[in-house]
PDB file of C-alpha atoms and ligand atoms in Angstrom:
ATOM      1  CA  MET G1087      85.477   1.007 396.500  1.00 37.00           C
ATOM      2  CA  PRO G1088      82.739   3.611 396.868  1.00 40.00           C
ATOM      3  CA  GLY G1089      84.030   6.869 398.245  1.00 38.00           C
ATOM      4  CA  THR G1090      87.674   6.244 397.463  1.00 41.00           C
ATOM      5  CA  GLY G1091      87.800   4.720 393.977  1.00 41.00           C
ATOM      6  CA  ASN G1092      87.375   7.994 392.159  1.00 42.00           C
ATOM      7  CA  GLN G1093      89.831   9.969 394.224  1.00 45.00           C
ATOM      8  CA  PRO G1094      93.009  11.045 392.478  1.00 52.00           C
ATOM      9  CA  ASP G1095      95.924   9.121 393.901  1.00 51.00           C
ATOM     10  CA  SER G1096      97.240  11.778 396.242  1.00 61.00           C
ATOM     11  CA  THR G1097     100.519  10.008 396.944  1.00 66.00           C
ATOM     12  CA  THR G1098     101.687   9.442 393.381  1.00 82.00           C
ATOM     13  CA  TRP G1099     100.189  12.026 391.014  1.00 88.00           C
ATOM     14  CA  TRP G1100     103.402  14.036 391.184  1.00 96.00           C
ATOM     15  CA  LYS G1101     105.843  11.158 390.630  1.00 96.00           C
ATOM     16  CA  SER G1102     105.641  11.193 386.848  1.00 96.00           C
ATOM     17  CA  ARG G1103     106.142  14.964 386.890  1.00 97.00           C
ATOM     18  CA  ALA G1104     109.170  14.661 389.158  1.00 98.00           C
ATOM     19  CA  ASP G1105     110.649  11.905 386.964  1.00 97.00           C
ATOM     20  CA  ARG G1106     110.133  14.017 383.857  1.00 98.00           C
ATOM     21  CA  MET G1107     111.570  17.084 385.587  1.00 98.00           C
ATOM     22  CA  VAL G1108     114.733  15.150 386.378  1.00 98.00           C
ATOM     23  CA  GLU G1109     115.148  13.728 382.864  1.00 98.00           C
ATOM     24  CA  THR G1110     114.386  16.886 380.890  1.00 98.00           C
ATOM     25  CA  GLN G1111     115.896  19.570 383.145  1.00 98.00           C
ATOM     26  CA  ILE G1112     118.597  17.885 385.178  1.00 98.00           C
ATOM     27  CA  VAL G1113     120.051  14.786 383.488  1.00 98.00           C
ATOM     28  CA  SER G1114     119.815  16.529 380.109  1.00 98.00           C
ATOM     29  CA  ARG G1115     122.009  19.342 381.473  1.00 98.00           C
ATOM     30  CA  GLY G1116     124.703  16.993 382.682  1.00 98.00           C
ATOM     31  CA  VAL G1117     123.958  16.060 386.313  1.00 98.00           C
ATOM     32  CA  ARG G1118     125.191  12.475 386.661  1.00 98.00           C
ATOM     33  CA  ASP G1119     125.322  11.545 390.375  1.00 98.00           C
ATOM     34  CA  PRO G1120     122.846   8.636 390.705  1.00 98.00           C
ATOM     35  CA  ASP G1121     122.043   9.475 394.326  1.00 98.00           C
ATOM     36  CA  VAL G1122     121.205  13.087 393.469  1.00 98.00           C
ATOM     37  CA  ILE G1123     119.045  11.891 390.565  1.00 98.00           C
ATOM     38  CA  ARG G1124     117.189   9.414 392.790  1.00 98.00           C
ATOM     39  CA  VAL G1125     116.527  11.933 395.535  1.00 98.00           C
ATOM     40  CA  MET G1126     115.356  14.641 393.118  1.00 98.00           C
ATOM     41  CA  LYS G1127     112.867  12.124 391.684  1.00 98.00           C
ATOM     42  CA  ASN G1128     111.591  11.172 395.131  1.00 97.00           C
ATOM     43  CA  THR G1129     111.261  14.566 396.813  1.00 98.00           C
ATOM     44  CA  PRO G1130     107.742  16.061 396.686  1.00 97.00           C
ATOM     45  CA  ARG G1131     108.655  19.574 395.528  1.00 98.00           C
ATOM     46  CA  HIS G1132     104.978  20.607 395.392  1.00 97.00           C
ATOM     47  CA  LYS G1133     104.780  20.268 399.183  1.00 97.00           C
ATOM     48  CA  PHE G1134     107.257  23.139 399.583  1.00 97.00           C
ATOM     49  CA  ILE G1135     105.492  25.810 397.559  1.00 95.00           C
ATOM     50  CA  PRO G1136     102.257  27.757 398.044  1.00 94.00           C
ATOM     51  CA  ALA G1137      99.142  25.721 397.157  1.00 93.00           C
ATOM     52  CA  HIS G1138      98.066  27.984 394.287  1.00 94.00           C
ATOM     53  CA  LEU G1139     101.397  27.390 392.495  1.00 95.00           C
ATOM     54  CA  ARG G1140     101.456  23.612 392.864  1.00 94.00           C
ATOM     55  CA  ASP G1141     100.793  23.059 389.189  1.00 94.00           C
ATOM     56  CA  HIS G1142     104.129  24.747 388.476  1.00 97.00           C
ATOM     57  CA  ALA G1143     106.085  22.824 391.100  1.00 97.00           C
ATOM     58  CA  TYR G1144     108.011  20.651 388.631  1.00 98.00           C
ATOM     59  CA  ASN G1145     108.610  23.340 386.012  1.00 97.00           C
ATOM     60  CA  ASP G1146     111.978  24.671 384.919  1.00 97.00           C
ATOM     61  CA  HIS G1147     112.155  27.871 386.992  1.00 95.00           C
ATOM     62  CA  PRO G1148     112.321  29.313 390.506  1.00 94.00           C
ATOM     63  CA  LEU G1149     109.017  30.041 392.310  1.00 95.00           C
ATOM     64  CA  PRO G1150     107.967  32.545 394.974  1.00 94.00           C
ATOM     65  CA  ILE G1151     107.576  31.064 398.474  1.00 93.00           C
ATOM     66  CA  GLY G1152     106.428  34.170 400.378  1.00 88.00           C
ATOM     67  CA  SER G1153     108.297  36.904 402.285  1.00 88.00           C
ATOM     68  CA  GLY G1154     109.787  38.017 398.933  1.00 87.00           C
ATOM     69  CA  GLN G1155     111.855  34.816 398.689  1.00 91.00           C
ATOM     70  CA  THR G1156     112.110  32.074 396.084  1.00 93.00           C
ATOM     71  CA  ILE G1157     112.668  28.337 395.867  1.00 94.00           C
ATOM     72  CA  SER G1158     115.529  27.757 393.393  1.00 95.00           C
ATOM     73  CA  GLN G1159     115.123  26.226 389.936  1.00 97.00           C
ATOM     74  CA  PRO G1160     115.263  22.397 390.227  1.00 98.00           C
ATOM     75  CA  TYR G1161     118.414  22.181 388.072  1.00 98.00           C
ATOM     76  CA  ILE G1162     120.307  24.561 390.362  1.00 98.00           C
ATOM     77  CA  VAL G1163     119.271  22.541 393.444  1.00 98.00           C
ATOM     78  CA  ALA G1164     120.547  19.357 391.763  1.00 98.00           C
ATOM     79  CA  LEU G1165     123.767  20.965 390.524  1.00 98.00           C
ATOM     80  CA  MET G1166     124.665  22.437 393.921  1.00 98.00           C
ATOM     81  CA  THR G1167     123.882  19.126 395.606  1.00 99.00           C
ATOM     82  CA  GLU G1168     126.065  17.246 393.114  1.00 98.00           C
ATOM     83  CA  TYR G1169     128.989  19.633 393.716  1.00 98.00           C
ATOM     84  CA  LEU G1170     128.828  18.849 397.439  1.00 98.00           C
ATOM     85  CA  GLU G1171     129.925  15.232 396.626  1.00 98.00           C
ATOM     86  CA  LEU G1172     128.004  13.673 399.497  1.00 98.00           C
ATOM     87  CA  THR G1173     128.648  10.145 400.746  1.00 98.00           C
ATOM     88  CA  GLY G1174     126.004   9.912 403.474  1.00 98.00           C
ATOM     89  CA  THR G1175     128.191  10.606 406.501  1.00 98.00           C
ATOM     90  CA  GLU G1176     128.428  14.390 406.309  1.00 98.00           C
ATOM     91  CA  LYS G1177     127.412  17.066 408.741  1.00 98.00           C
ATOM     92  CA  VAL G1178     126.087  19.819 406.482  1.00 99.00           C
ATOM     93  CA  LEU G1179     125.277  23.471 407.102  1.00 99.00           C
ATOM     94  CA  GLU G1180     122.727  25.133 404.847  1.00 99.00           C
ATOM     95  CA  ILE G1181     122.271  28.921 404.857  1.00 98.00           C
ATOM     96  CA  GLY G1182     118.831  30.058 403.641  1.00 98.00           C
ATOM     97  CA  THR G1183     116.294  27.374 404.564  1.00 98.00           C
ATOM     98  CA  GLY G1184     113.547  29.174 402.612  1.00 97.00           C
ATOM     99  CA  SER G1185     110.860  26.622 401.832  1.00 97.00           C
ATOM    100  CA  GLY G1186     112.904  23.704 403.185  1.00 98.00           C
ATOM    101  CA  TYR G1187     113.089  21.996 399.772  1.00 98.00           C
ATOM    102  CA  GLN G1188     116.888  22.047 399.427  1.00 98.00           C
ATOM    103  CA  ALA G1189     117.152  20.686 402.987  1.00 98.00           C
ATOM    104  CA  ALA G1190     114.711  17.892 402.059  1.00 98.00           C
ATOM    105  CA  VAL G1191     116.895  17.011 399.063  1.00 98.00           C
ATOM    106  CA  LEU G1192     119.992  16.931 401.268  1.00 98.00           C
ATOM    107  CA  ALA G1193     118.436  14.926 404.108  1.00 98.00           C
ATOM    108  CA  PRO G1194     118.610  11.421 402.551  1.00 98.00           C
ATOM    109  CA  LEU G1195     122.180  12.088 401.353  1.00 98.00           C
ATOM    110  CA  VAL G1196     123.786  13.244 404.613  1.00 98.00           C
ATOM    111  CA  ASP G1197     124.106  12.415 408.278  1.00 98.00           C
ATOM    112  CA  THR G1198     122.646  15.696 409.548  1.00 98.00           C
ATOM    113  CA  CYS G1199     121.612  18.951 407.905  1.00 98.00           C
ATOM    114  CA  TYR G1200     121.691  22.110 410.008  1.00 99.00           C
ATOM    115  CA  SER G1201     119.824  24.911 408.266  1.00 98.00           C
ATOM    116  CA  ILE G1202     119.629  28.611 409.156  1.00 98.00           C
ATOM    117  CA  GLU G1203     116.948  31.008 407.933  1.00 98.00           C
ATOM    118  CA  VAL G1204     116.876  34.748 408.659  1.00 97.00           C
ATOM    119  CA  VAL G1205     113.116  35.265 408.107  1.00 95.00           C
ATOM    120  CA  LYS G1206     111.371  33.967 411.217  1.00 96.00           C
ATOM    121  CA  ALA G1207     108.089  33.033 409.506  1.00 95.00           C
ATOM    122  CA  LEU G1208     109.937  31.003 406.855  1.00 96.00           C
ATOM    123  CA  ALA G1209     112.109  29.258 409.448  1.00 97.00           C
ATOM    124  CA  ARG G1210     109.059  28.274 411.440  1.00 97.00           C
ATOM    125  CA  GLU G1211     107.073  27.107 408.443  1.00 97.00           C
ATOM    126  CA  ALA G1212     109.933  25.086 406.945  1.00 98.00           C
ATOM    127  CA  ALA G1213     110.717  23.442 410.287  1.00 98.00           C
ATOM    128  CA  GLY G1214     107.067  22.419 410.682  1.00 98.00           C
ATOM    129  CA  LYS G1215     106.853  21.077 407.146  1.00 98.00           C
ATOM    130  CA  LEU G1216     110.087  19.066 407.326  1.00 98.00           C
ATOM    131  CA  ASP G1217     108.954  17.618 410.628  1.00 98.00           C
ATOM    132  CA  MET G1218     105.526  16.692 409.283  1.00 97.00           C
ATOM    133  CA  LEU G1219     107.089  15.004 406.255  1.00 97.00           C
ATOM    134  CA  GLY G1220     109.371  12.948 408.512  1.00 98.00           C
ATOM    135  CA  TYR G1221     112.748  14.553 407.752  1.00 98.00           C
ATOM    136  CA  ASP G1222     114.172  13.895 411.183  1.00 97.00           C
ATOM    137  CA  ASN G1223     117.838  14.640 410.423  1.00 98.00           C
ATOM    138  CA  VAL G1224     117.232  18.299 409.521  1.00 98.00           C
ATOM    139  CA  VAL G1225     117.541  20.943 412.239  1.00 98.00           C
ATOM    140  CA  VAL G1226     116.260  24.428 411.364  1.00 98.00           C
ATOM    141  CA  LYS G1227     117.018  27.583 413.287  1.00 98.00           C
ATOM    142  CA  TRP G1228     116.002  31.198 412.890  1.00 97.00           C
ATOM    143  CA  GLY G1229     119.208  33.197 412.783  1.00 97.00           C
ATOM    144  CA  ASP G1230     121.790  35.117 410.793  1.00 98.00           C
ATOM    145  CA  GLY G1231     123.624  32.778 408.454  1.00 98.00           C
ATOM    146  CA  TYR G1232     126.705  35.055 408.357  1.00 98.00           C
ATOM    147  CA  LEU G1233     127.442  33.843 411.888  1.00 98.00           C
ATOM    148  CA  GLY G1234     127.204  30.166 410.998  1.00 98.00           C
ATOM    149  CA  TRP G1235     126.426  27.698 413.772  1.00 98.00           C
ATOM    150  CA  PRO G1236     129.583  27.505 415.908  1.00 98.00           C
ATOM    151  CA  GLU G1237     128.139  24.915 418.328  1.00 98.00           C
ATOM    152  CA  HIS G1238     128.048  22.338 415.533  1.00 98.00           C
ATOM    153  CA  ALA G1239     131.156  23.383 413.586  1.00 98.00           C
ATOM    154  CA  PRO G1240     133.212  22.244 411.820  1.00 98.00           C
ATOM    155  CA  PHE G1241     130.951  21.214 408.962  1.00 99.00           C
ATOM    156  CA  ASP G1242     131.966  18.727 406.270  1.00 99.00           C
ATOM    157  CA  ARG G1243     129.904  20.638 403.720  1.00 99.00           C
ATOM    158  CA  ILE G1244     128.328  24.107 403.552  1.00 99.00           C
ATOM    159  CA  ILE G1245     125.720  25.208 401.026  1.00 99.00           C
ATOM    160  CA  ILE G1246     124.524  28.803 400.770  1.00 98.00           C
ATOM    161  CA  THR G1247     121.293  29.388 398.854  1.00 98.00           C
ATOM    162  CA  ALA G1248     121.281  33.194 398.962  1.00 97.00           C
ATOM    163  CA  ALA G1249     124.040  35.336 397.438  1.00 98.00           C
ATOM    164  CA  PRO G1250     126.539  37.164 399.667  1.00 98.00           C
ATOM    165  CA  GLU G1251     128.621  39.886 397.965  1.00 98.00           C
ATOM    166  CA  LYS G1252     131.808  38.315 399.241  1.00 98.00           C
ATOM    167  CA  ILE G1253     132.660  34.857 400.561  1.00 98.00           C
ATOM    168  CA  PRO G1254     131.580  34.921 404.252  1.00 98.00           C
ATOM    169  CA  GLU G1255     134.727  34.546 406.374  1.00 96.00           C
ATOM    170  CA  LYS G1256     133.057  32.940 409.384  1.00 97.00           C
ATOM    171  CA  LEU G1257     131.577  30.222 407.237  1.00 98.00           C
ATOM    172  CA  VAL G1258     134.932  29.385 405.666  1.00 98.00           C
ATOM    173  CA  GLU G1259     136.296  29.123 409.223  1.00 98.00           C
ATOM    174  CA  GLN G1260     133.486  26.695 410.118  1.00 98.00           C
ATOM    175  CA  LEU G1261     134.257  24.449 407.123  1.00 98.00           C
ATOM    176  CA  ALA G1262     136.270  21.339 408.032  1.00 98.00           C
ATOM    177  CA  VAL G1263     139.633  20.687 406.379  1.00 98.00           C
ATOM    178  CA  GLY G1264     138.785  18.403 403.448  1.00 98.00           C
ATOM    179  CA  GLY G1265     135.377  20.078 403.240  1.00 98.00           C
ATOM    180  CA  ARG G1266     133.482  21.568 400.315  1.00 98.00           C
ATOM    181  CA  MET G1267     131.320  24.671 400.202  1.00 98.00           C
ATOM    182  CA  VAL G1268     129.001  25.656 397.342  1.00 99.00           C
ATOM    183  CA  LEU G1269     127.578  29.162 397.084  1.00 98.00           C
ATOM    184  CA  PRO G1270     126.575  31.977 394.748  1.00 98.00           C
ATOM    185  CA  VAL G1271     128.708  35.132 395.181  1.00 98.00           C
ATOM    186  CA  GLY G1272     128.221  38.642 393.854  1.00 98.00           C
ATOM    187  CA  SER G1273     125.579  41.332 393.712  1.00 95.00           C
ATOM    188  CA  HIS G1274     124.237  42.072 390.256  1.00 89.00           C
ATOM    189  CA  PHE G1275     126.406  39.525 388.506  1.00 94.00           C
ATOM    190  CA  GLN G1276     126.706  36.378 390.541  1.00 98.00           C
ATOM    191  CA  GLU G1277     128.764  33.261 390.028  1.00 98.00           C
ATOM    192  CA  LEU G1278     128.105  29.866 391.578  1.00 98.00           C
ATOM    193  CA  ILE G1279     131.385  28.774 393.128  1.00 98.00           C
ATOM    194  CA  LEU G1280     132.922  25.758 394.818  1.00 98.00           C
ATOM    195  CA  ILE G1281     135.346  26.243 397.685  1.00 98.00           C
ATOM    196  CA  THR G1282     137.499  23.371 398.827  1.00 98.00           C
ATOM    197  CA  LYS G1283     139.531  23.566 402.001  1.00 98.00           C
ATOM    198  CA  THR G1284     142.802  21.713 402.539  1.00 96.00           C
ATOM    199  CA  ASN G1285     145.472  22.139 405.177  1.00 95.00           C
ATOM    200  CA  LYS G1286     147.271  24.384 402.685  1.00 95.00           C
ATOM    201  CA  GLY G1287     144.357  26.821 402.423  1.00 95.00           C
ATOM    202  CA  ILE G1288     141.267  27.328 400.295  1.00 96.00           C
ATOM    203  CA  HIS G1289     140.768  26.867 396.579  1.00 98.00           C
ATOM    204  CA  ARG G1290     138.012  28.548 394.538  1.00 98.00           C
ATOM    205  CA  LYS G1291     136.480  27.207 391.337  1.00 98.00           C
ATOM    206  CA  ASN G1292     133.824  29.035 389.292  1.00 98.00           C
ATOM    207  CA  ILE G1293     130.896  26.868 388.157  1.00 98.00           C
ATOM    208  CA  ILE G1294     128.299  28.971 386.271  1.00 98.00           C
ATOM    209  CA  PRO G1295     126.683  32.419 386.379  1.00 98.00           C
ATOM    210  CA  VAL G1296     123.502  32.397 388.505  1.00 97.00           C
ATOM    211  CA  ARG G1297     120.868  34.673 389.979  1.00 95.00           C
ATOM    212  CA  PHE G1298     119.915  34.238 393.654  1.00 96.00           C
ATOM    213  CA  VAL G1299     118.205  36.516 396.167  1.00 94.00           C
ATOM    214  CA  PRO G1300     120.794  38.457 398.201  1.00 96.00           C
ATOM    215  CA  MET G1301     122.097  37.103 401.483  1.00 97.00           C
ATOM    216  CA  VAL G1302     121.045  39.923 403.788  1.00 96.00           C
ATOM    217  CA  HIS G1303     122.420  41.378 406.986  1.00 92.00           C
ATOM    218  CA  PRO G1304     119.468  41.333 409.401  1.00 88.00           C
ATOM    219  CA  SER G1305     118.570  44.892 410.424  1.00 75.00           C
ATOM    220  CA  ASP G1306     117.613  43.892 413.954  1.00 67.00           C
ATOM    221  CA  PRO G1307     119.625  41.528 416.091  1.00 66.00           C
ATOM    222  CA  ILE G1308     118.160  38.044 416.356  1.00 75.00           C
ATOM    223  CA  PRO G1309     118.164  36.560 419.850  1.00 72.00           C
ATOM    224  CA  ASP G1310     120.624  33.704 420.084  1.00 67.00           C
ATOM    225  CA  LYS G1311     118.259  31.248 421.762  1.00 58.00           C
TER     226      LYS G1311
HETATM  227  N1  LIG E 435     117.067  26.816 399.977  1.00 88.59           N
HETATM  228  C1  LIG E 435     115.780  27.454 399.787  1.00 88.59           C
HETATM  229  C2  LIG E 435     115.860  28.642 398.848  1.00 88.59           C
HETATM  230  C3  LIG E 435     116.084  29.815 399.624  1.00 88.59           C
HETATM  231  S1  LIG E 435     115.966  31.412 398.923  1.00 88.59           S
HETATM  232  C4  LIG E 435     114.735  26.495 399.307  1.00 88.59           C
HETATM  233  O1  LIG E 435     115.057  25.352 398.976  1.00 88.59           O
HETATM  234  O2  LIG E 435     113.560  26.887 399.271  1.00 88.59           O
HETATM  235  C5  LIG E 435     117.160  32.173 399.988  1.00 88.59           C
HETATM  236  C6  LIG E 435     116.807  32.208 401.452  1.00 88.59           C
HETATM  237  O3  LIG E 435     117.916  32.753 402.148  1.00 88.59           O
HETATM  238  C7  LIG E 435     115.615  33.106 401.773  1.00 88.59           C
HETATM  239  O4  LIG E 435     114.653  32.370 402.468  1.00 88.59           O
HETATM  240  C8  LIG E 435     116.225  34.205 402.632  1.00 88.59           C
HETATM  241  O5  LIG E 435     115.343  34.698 403.636  1.00 88.59           O
HETATM  242  C9  LIG E 435     117.429  33.503 403.239  1.00 88.59           C
HETATM  243  N2  LIG E 435     118.492  34.397 403.722  1.00 88.59           N
HETATM  244  C10 LIG E 435     118.907  35.591 403.216  1.00 88.59           C
HETATM  245  N3  LIG E 435     119.876  36.110 403.963  1.00 88.59           N
HETATM  246  C11 LIG E 435     120.112  35.234 404.994  1.00 88.59           C
HETATM  247  C12 LIG E 435     120.977  35.216 406.125  1.00 88.59           C
HETATM  248  N4  LIG E 435     121.834  36.216 406.398  1.00 88.59           N
HETATM  249  N5  LIG E 435     120.932  34.153 406.952  1.00 88.59           N
HETATM  250  C13 LIG E 435     120.064  33.128 406.745  1.00 88.59           C
HETATM  251  N6  LIG E 435     119.204  33.088 405.690  1.00 88.59           N
HETATM  252  C14 LIG E 435     119.212  34.134 404.831  1.00 88.59           C
END
């Protein structure tokens, strides 16, 4: 059809890249959960990064997203999601919304994703993007992740995508008994860890060494509402 026939197919050009990303970076490194694999293939990662970097969207590394922050390497997003062991019914808390990509990966796998971002501009941009793309079970708020989101606690799962130096106490408190929490901990040397909570207490398991941006303490108080 004149006028449209020569246009690149804007809805599918990225699909083959996403499929290849999943096979060569994620399945090849041992991620097995079929739901995680499906969602990683179907999430348009290029929509969450600055336009001039879109060609790199499906490559094997983190990318800058503005405000000095980064969107994690695809493999790490998949690995953390797999460790959450989601069944579709969970209320999840994410700390560090960033671009909104990790929240978009979680959305089809959970009941609701609550996500907190400390940089106001990022929180606003991610919320707008997720809304525009139709992710209607993700709620983003600008705030300090160290405080969690008591109004919605307890959470079945918690995922932290910035690295605190120590495991944040308040977040462990807001994790439901039977819940799982995945986070990087440390300063220079960081370890990705899994915390499981039972009625006997918490259990920590080390997963792999990682490198995330630090989870910061906001210098100015953020208004609660
Ligand atoms: N999940 C993101 C990656 C985020 S990078 C994505 O998929 O794009 C880490 C994010 O954590 C940054 O945006 C940073 O601003 C945010 N962050 C750092 N400290 C925080 C805190 N105390 N509370 C909430 N977010 C924080």
